[in-house]
Short mmCIF file of C-alpha atoms and ligand atoms in Angstrom, two decimals:
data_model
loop_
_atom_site.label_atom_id
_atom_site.label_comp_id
_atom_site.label_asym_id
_atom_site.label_seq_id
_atom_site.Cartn_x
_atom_site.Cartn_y
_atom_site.Cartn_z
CA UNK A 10 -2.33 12.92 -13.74
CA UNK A 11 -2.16 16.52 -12.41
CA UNK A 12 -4.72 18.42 -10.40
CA UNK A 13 -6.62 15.58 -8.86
CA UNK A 14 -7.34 14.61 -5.08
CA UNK A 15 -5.84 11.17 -4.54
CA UNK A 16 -5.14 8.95 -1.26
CA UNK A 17 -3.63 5.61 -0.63
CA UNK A 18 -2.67 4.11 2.77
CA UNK A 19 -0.11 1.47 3.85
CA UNK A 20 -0.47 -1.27 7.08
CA UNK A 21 1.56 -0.97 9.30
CA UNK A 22 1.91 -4.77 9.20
CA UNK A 23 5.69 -5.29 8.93
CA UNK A 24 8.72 -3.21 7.86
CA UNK A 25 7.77 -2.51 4.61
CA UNK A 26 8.87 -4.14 1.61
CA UNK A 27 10.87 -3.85 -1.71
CA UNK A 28 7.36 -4.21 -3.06
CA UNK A 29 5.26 -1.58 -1.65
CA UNK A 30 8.15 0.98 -2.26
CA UNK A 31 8.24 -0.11 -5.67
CA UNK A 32 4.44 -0.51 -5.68
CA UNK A 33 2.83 1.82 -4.12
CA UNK A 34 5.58 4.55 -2.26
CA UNK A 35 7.35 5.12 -5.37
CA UNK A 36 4.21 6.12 -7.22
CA UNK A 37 2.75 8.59 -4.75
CA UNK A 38 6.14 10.21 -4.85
CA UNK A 39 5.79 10.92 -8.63
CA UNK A 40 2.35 11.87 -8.12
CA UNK A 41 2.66 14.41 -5.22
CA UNK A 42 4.25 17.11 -6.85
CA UNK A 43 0.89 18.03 -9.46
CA UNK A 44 -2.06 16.47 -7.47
CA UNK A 45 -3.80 17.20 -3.86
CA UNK A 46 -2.40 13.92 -2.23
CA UNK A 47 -3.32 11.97 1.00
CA UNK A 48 -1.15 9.31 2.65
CA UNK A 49 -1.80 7.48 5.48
CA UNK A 50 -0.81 4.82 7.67
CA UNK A 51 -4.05 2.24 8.20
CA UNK A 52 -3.01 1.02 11.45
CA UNK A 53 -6.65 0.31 12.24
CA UNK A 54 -6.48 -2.39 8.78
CA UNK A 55 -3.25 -4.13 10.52
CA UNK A 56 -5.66 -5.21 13.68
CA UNK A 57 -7.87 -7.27 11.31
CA UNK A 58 -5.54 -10.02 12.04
CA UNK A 59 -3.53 -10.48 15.50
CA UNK A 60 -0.48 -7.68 16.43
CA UNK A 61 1.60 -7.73 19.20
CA UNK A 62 0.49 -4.37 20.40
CA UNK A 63 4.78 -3.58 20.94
CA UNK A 64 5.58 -4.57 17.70
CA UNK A 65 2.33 -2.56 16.01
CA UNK A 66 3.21 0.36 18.09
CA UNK A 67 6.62 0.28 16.58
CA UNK A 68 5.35 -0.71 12.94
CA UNK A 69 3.52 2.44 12.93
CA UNK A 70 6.36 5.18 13.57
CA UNK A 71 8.56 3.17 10.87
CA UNK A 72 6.26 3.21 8.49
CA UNK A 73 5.38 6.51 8.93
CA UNK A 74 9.82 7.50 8.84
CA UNK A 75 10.02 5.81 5.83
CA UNK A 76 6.73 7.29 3.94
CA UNK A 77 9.09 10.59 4.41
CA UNK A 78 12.48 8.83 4.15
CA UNK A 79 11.31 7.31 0.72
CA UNK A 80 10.35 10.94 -0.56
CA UNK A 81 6.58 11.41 0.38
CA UNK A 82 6.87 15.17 1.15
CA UNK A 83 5.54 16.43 4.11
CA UNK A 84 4.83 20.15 2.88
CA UNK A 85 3.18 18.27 -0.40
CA UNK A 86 0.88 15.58 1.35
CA UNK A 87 -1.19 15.24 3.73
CA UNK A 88 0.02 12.68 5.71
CA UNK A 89 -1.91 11.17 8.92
CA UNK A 90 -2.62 8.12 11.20
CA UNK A 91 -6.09 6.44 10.32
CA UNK A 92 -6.43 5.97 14.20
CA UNK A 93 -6.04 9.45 15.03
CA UNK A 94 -8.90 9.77 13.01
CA UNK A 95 -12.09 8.46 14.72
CA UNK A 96 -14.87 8.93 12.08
CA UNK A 97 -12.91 6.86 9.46
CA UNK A 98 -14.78 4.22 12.08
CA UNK A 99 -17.97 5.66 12.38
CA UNK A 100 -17.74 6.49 8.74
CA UNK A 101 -17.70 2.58 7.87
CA UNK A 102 -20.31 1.57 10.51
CA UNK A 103 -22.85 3.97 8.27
CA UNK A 104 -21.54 2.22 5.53
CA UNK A 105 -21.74 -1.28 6.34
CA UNK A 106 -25.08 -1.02 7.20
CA UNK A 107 -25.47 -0.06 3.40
CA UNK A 108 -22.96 -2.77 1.95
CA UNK A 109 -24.64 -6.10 0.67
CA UNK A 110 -23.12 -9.27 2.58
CA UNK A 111 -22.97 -11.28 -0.97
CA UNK A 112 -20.24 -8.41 -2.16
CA UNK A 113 -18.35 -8.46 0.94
CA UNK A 114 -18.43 -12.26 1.02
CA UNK A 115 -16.56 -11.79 -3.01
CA UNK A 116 -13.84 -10.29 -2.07
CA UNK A 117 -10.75 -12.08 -3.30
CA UNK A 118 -8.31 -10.77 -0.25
CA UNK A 119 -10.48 -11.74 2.08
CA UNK A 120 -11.08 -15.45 1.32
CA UNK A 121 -7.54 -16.09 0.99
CA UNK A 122 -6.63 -14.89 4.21
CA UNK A 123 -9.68 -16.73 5.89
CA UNK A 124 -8.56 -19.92 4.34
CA UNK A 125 -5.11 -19.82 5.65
CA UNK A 126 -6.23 -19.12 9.29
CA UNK A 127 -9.83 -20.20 9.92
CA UNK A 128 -10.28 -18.45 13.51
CA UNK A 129 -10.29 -15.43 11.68
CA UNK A 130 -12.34 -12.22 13.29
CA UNK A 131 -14.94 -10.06 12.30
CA UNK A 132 -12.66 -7.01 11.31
CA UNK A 133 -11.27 -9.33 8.20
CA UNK A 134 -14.37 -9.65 6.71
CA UNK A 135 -15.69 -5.97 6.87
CA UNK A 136 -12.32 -4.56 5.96
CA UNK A 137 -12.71 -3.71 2.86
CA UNK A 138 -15.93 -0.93 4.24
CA UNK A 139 -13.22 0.46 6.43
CA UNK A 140 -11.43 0.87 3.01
CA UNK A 141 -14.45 2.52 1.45
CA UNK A 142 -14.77 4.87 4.59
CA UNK A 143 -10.76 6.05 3.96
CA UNK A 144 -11.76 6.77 0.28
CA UNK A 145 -15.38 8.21 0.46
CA UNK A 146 -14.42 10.53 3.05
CA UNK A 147 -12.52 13.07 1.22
CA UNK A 148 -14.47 12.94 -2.14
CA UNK A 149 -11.46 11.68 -4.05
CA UNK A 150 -10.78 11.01 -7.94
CA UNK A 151 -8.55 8.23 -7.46
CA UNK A 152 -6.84 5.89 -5.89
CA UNK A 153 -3.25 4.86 -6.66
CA UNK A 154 -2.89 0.92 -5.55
CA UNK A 155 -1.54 -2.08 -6.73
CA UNK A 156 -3.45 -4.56 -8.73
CA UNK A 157 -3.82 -6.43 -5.35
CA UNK A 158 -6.08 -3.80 -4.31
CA UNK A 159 -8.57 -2.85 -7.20
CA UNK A 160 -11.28 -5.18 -5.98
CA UNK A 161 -11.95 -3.06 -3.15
CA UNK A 162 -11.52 0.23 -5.05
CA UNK A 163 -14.41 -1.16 -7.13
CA UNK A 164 -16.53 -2.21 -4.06
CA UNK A 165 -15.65 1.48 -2.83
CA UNK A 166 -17.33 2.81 -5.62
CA UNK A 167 -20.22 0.40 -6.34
CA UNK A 168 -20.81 1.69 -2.00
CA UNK A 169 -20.71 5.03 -3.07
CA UNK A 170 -23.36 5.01 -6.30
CA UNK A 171 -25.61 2.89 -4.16
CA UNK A 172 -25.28 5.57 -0.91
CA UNK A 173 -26.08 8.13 -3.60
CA UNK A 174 -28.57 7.04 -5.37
CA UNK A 175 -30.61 5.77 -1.97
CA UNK A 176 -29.85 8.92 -0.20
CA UNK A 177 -28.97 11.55 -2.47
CA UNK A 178 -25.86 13.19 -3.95
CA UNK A 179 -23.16 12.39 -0.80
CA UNK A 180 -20.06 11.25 -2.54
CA UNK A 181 -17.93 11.76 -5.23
CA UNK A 182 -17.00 8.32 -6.96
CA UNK A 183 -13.77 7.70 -6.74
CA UNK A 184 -11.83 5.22 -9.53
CA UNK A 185 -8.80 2.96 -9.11
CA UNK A 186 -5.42 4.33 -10.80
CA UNK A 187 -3.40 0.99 -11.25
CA UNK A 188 0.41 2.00 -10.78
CA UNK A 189 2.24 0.74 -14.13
CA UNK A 190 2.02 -2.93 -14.89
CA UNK A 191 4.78 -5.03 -14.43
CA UNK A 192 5.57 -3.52 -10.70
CA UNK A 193 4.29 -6.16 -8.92
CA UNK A 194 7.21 -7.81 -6.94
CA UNK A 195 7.18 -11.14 -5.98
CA UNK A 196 7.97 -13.17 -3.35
CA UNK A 197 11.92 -14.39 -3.86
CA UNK A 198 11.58 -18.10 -2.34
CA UNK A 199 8.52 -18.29 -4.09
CA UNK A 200 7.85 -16.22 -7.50
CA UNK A 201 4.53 -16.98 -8.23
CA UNK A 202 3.10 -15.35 -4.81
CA UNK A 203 3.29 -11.52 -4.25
CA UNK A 204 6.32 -10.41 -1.79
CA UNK A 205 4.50 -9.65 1.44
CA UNK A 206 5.25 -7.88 4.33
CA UNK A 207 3.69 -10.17 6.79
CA UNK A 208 5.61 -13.25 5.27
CA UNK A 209 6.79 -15.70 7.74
CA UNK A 210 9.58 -16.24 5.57
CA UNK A 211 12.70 -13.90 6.04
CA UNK A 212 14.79 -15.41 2.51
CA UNK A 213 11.26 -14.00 1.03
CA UNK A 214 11.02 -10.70 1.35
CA UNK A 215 13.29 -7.65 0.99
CA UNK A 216 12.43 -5.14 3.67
CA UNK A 217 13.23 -1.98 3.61
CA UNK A 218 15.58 -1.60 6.50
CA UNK A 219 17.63 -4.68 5.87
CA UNK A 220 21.46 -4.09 5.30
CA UNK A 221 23.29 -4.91 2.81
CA UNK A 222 24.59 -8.35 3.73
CA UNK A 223 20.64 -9.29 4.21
CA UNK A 224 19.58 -8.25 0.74
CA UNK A 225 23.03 -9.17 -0.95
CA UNK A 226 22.58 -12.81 0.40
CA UNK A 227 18.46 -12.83 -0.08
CA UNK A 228 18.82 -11.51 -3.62
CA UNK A 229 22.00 -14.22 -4.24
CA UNK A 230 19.73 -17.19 -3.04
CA UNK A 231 16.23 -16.31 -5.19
CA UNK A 232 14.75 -18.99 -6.72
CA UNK A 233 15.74 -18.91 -10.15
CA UNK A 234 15.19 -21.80 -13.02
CA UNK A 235 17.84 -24.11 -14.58
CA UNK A 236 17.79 -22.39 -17.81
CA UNK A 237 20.65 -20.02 -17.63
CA UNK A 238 19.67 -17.14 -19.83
CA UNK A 239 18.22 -13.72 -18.90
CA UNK A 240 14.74 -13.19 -20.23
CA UNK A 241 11.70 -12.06 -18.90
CA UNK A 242 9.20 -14.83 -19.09
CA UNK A 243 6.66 -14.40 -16.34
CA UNK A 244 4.66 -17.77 -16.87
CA UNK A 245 8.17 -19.70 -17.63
CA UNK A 246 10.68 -18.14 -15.65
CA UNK A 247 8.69 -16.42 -12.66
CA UNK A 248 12.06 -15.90 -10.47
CA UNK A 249 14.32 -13.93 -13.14
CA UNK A 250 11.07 -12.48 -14.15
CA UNK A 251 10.88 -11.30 -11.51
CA UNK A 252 14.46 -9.95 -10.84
CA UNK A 253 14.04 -8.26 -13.94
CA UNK A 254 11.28 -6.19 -12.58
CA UNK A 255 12.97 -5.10 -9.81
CA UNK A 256 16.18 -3.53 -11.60
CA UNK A 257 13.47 -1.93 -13.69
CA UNK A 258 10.95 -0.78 -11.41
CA UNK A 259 14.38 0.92 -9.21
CA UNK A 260 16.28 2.24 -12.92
CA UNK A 261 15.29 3.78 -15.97
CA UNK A 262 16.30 0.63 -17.73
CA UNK A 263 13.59 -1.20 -20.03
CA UNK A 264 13.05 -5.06 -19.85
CA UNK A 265 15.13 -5.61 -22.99
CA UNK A 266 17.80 -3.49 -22.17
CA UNK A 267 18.17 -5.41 -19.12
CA UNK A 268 17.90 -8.61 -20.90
CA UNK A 269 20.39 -7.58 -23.42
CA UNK A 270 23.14 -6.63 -20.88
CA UNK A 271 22.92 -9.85 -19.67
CA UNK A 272 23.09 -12.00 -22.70
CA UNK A 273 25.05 -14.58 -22.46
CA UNK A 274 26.46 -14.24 -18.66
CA UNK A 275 25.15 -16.22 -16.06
CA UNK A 276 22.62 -15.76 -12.98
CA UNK A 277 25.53 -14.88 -10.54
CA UNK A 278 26.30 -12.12 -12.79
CA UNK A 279 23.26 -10.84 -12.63
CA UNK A 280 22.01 -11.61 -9.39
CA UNK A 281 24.81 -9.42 -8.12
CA UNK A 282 24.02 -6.73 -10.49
CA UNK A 283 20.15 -6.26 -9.21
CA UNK A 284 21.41 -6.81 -5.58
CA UNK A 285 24.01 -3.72 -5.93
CA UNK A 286 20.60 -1.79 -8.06
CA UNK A 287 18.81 -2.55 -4.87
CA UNK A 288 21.75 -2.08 -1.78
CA UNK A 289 21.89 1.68 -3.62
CA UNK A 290 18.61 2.76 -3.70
CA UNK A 291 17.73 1.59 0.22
CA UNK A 292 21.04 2.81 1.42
CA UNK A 293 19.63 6.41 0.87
CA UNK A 294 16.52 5.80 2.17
CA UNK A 295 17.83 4.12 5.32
CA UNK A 296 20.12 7.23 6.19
CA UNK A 297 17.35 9.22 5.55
CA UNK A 298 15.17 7.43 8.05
CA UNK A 299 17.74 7.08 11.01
CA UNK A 300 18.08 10.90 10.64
CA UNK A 301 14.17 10.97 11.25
CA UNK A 302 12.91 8.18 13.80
CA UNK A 303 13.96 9.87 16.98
CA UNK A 304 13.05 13.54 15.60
CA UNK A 305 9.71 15.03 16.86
CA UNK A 306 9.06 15.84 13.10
CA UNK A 307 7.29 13.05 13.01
CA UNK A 308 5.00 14.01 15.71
CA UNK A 309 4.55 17.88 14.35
CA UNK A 310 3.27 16.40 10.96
CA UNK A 311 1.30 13.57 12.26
CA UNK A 312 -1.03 16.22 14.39
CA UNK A 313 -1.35 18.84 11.67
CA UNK A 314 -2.55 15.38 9.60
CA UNK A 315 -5.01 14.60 12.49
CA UNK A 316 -6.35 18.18 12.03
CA UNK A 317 -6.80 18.88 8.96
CA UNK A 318 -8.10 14.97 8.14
CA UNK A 319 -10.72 15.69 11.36
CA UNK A 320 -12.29 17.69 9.80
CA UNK A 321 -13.27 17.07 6.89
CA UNK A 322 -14.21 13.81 7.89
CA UNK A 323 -16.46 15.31 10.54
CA UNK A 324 -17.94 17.42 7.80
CA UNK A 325 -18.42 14.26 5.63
CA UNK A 326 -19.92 12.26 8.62
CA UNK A 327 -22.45 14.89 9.52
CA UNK A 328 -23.47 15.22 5.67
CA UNK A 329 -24.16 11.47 6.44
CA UNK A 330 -26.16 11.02 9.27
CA UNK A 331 -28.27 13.97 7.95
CA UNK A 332 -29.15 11.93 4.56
CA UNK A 333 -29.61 8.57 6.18
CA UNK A 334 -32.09 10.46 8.72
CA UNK A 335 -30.36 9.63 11.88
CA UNK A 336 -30.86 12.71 14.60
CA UNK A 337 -28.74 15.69 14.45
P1 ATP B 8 0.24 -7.62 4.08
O1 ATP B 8 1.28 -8.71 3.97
O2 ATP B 8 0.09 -7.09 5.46
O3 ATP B 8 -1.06 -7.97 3.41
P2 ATP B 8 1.36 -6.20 1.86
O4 ATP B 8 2.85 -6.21 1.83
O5 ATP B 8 0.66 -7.12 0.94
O6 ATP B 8 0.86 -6.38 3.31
P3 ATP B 8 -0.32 -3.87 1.81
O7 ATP B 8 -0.24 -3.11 3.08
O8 ATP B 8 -1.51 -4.75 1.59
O9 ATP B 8 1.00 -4.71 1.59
O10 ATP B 8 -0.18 -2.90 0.57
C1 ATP B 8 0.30 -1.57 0.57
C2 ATP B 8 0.47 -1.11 -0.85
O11 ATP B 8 1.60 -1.77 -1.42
C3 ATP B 8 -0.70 -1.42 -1.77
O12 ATP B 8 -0.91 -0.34 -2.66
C4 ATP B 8 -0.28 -2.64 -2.50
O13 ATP B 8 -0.91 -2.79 -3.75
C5 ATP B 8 1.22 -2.41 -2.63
N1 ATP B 8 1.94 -3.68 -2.67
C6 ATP B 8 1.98 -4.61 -1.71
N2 ATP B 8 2.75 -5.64 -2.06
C7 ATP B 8 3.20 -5.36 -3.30
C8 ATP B 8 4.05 -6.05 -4.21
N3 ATP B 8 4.58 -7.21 -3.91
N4 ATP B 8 4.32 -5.46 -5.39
C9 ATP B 8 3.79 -4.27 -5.70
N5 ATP B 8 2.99 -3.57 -4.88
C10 ATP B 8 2.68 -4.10 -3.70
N1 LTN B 9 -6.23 -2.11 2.12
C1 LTN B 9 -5.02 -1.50 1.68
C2 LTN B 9 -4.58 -0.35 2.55
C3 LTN B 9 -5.61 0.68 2.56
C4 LTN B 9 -5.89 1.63 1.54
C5 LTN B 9 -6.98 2.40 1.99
C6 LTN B 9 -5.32 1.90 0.29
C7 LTN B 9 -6.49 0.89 3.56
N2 LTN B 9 -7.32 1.92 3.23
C8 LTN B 9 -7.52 3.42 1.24
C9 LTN B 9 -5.87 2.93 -0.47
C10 LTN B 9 -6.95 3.68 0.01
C11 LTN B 9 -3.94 -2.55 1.65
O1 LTN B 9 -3.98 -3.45 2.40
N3 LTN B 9 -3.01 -2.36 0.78
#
């Protein structure tokens, strides 16, 4: 892809994860260096379900070290806090009142997480508008995401062809770019679910600041199968499946050269193998963010983000009012 606006945002929801580096990090840093990119942190998509406001506070200035500890260029993005940006709100109000109920009420995302917490709050449900707002705004041609999130790149764009076509020519419609198959990590106690960052369960997740005893002992203990032989079976063998993703989604190794340096040695072998893969690639990362968290940097790019993002949002919000008819 070269020469194309694209933006993708992260919640600040937990330390990050071995899976949105691998997932969604990783690919912005490939496609920064040809393509107008925007990165942000959606802290105002974390407050769809409860945050301590001390740990959210702190959630947001890691995530936004790491975006640059993990290789998201500063001087090549343009990186900003969705809060700092008001009319990413107002934007969504003008689109909700535009968005059918019956698509909202499809999304995937959000009956799973209203069916493992019923007194769930408004915010959940209309989330995905928010989402539509952080796209529509700056007239992108895609979105890089996981597979996780293409439902509501799709409900972004059916908003936007709708808005047109009932108000005339406001937005450019944006499509999904899926980042390559086979890069979603799962969860390590259990491989069938995604690895999360707001999992309850610490043996589940790698995070992205852990040391190296953490991820040593986490990777050690993931739930394999009693089979004994490395191969990459995702309906069979989920856990080393899964394993096999990582060392390939962090190398330039293939599945089957991965497969056939393990032939014939055991899990132990090669548990410790993708544990050392891992232990090197978030050492550098993690010196890379102590270096940053107590800088001001982070404060010097986060208001040149606010600036420039202001205003073209404003510019996009006015367009919008004026179409729908509402006084100017
Ligand atoms: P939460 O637990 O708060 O829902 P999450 O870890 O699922 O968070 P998101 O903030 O929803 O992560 O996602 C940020 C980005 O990381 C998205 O582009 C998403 O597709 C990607 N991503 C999240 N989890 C994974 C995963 N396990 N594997 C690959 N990509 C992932
Ligand atoms: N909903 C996404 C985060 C997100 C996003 C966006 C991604 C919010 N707004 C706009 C891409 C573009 C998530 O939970 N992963």
């Amino acid at each position: 892809m070269n020469n194309k606006t694209i933006i993708t945002g992260i919640q600040p929801s937990g330390v990050i994860t071995l899976g949105n580096y691998v997932g969604a990090i990783k690919q912005m840093v490939k496609l920064q260096e040809n393509n107008n990119s925007y990165i942000f942190v959606a802290d105002m998509h974390a407050i769809t379900v409860p945050q301590d406001p001390k740990v959210l506070h702190n959630n947001i200035r890691n995530l936004l070290a790491l975006y640059i500890a993990c290789g998201i260029d500063p001087e090549k993005n343009i990186i900003f806090l969705q809060s700092e940006n008001e009319y990413h709100a107002n934007v969504s109000w003008l689109l909700e009142c535009n968005t059918p109920y019956g698509e909202l009420s499809r999304m995937t995302q959000f009956k799973d997480k209203s069916s493992k917490n019923k007194n769930f709050y408004a915010g959940l449900f209309t989330y995905p508008v928010l989402m539509a707002a952080d796209i529509l705004i700056y007239d992108v041609d895609y979105v890089p995401v996981g597979i996780d999130q293409k439902q509501h790149v799709e409900l972004a764009r059916n908003i936007a062809q709708n808005f047109n076509k009932k108000y005339g020519e406001t937005f450019k419609i944006p499509d999904v770019y899926i980042t390559k198959s086979g890069t979603k990590i799962m969860d390590l106690v259990d491989p069938t679910k995604k690895m999360s960052k707001s999992s309850d369960n610490p043996k589940s997740v790698i995070r992205i600041l852990d040391s190296k005893e953490e991820i040593t002992k986490k990777i050690m203990s993931a739930t394999t199968d009693s089979e004994c032989v490395v191969k990459y079976d995702m309906e069979n063998k989920p856990g080393i499946s899964n394993l096999i993703n990582i060392v390939v989604s962090l190398t330039d190794l293939t599945i089957k050269e991965v497969e056939d340096m393990f032939e014939g040695k055991n899990y132990g072998e090669f548990k410790k193998y993708v544990a050392s893969v891992v232990v090197e690639e978030l050492t550098k990362i993690q010196e890379k963010y102590n270096e940053l968290i107590n800088s001001n940097e982070l404060d010097i790019i986060l208001d040149r983000g606010a600036k420039i993002t202001k205003e073209i949002a404003r510019n996009k919000y006015n367009l919008m009012k004026q179409n729908i008819g509402l006084y100017k």
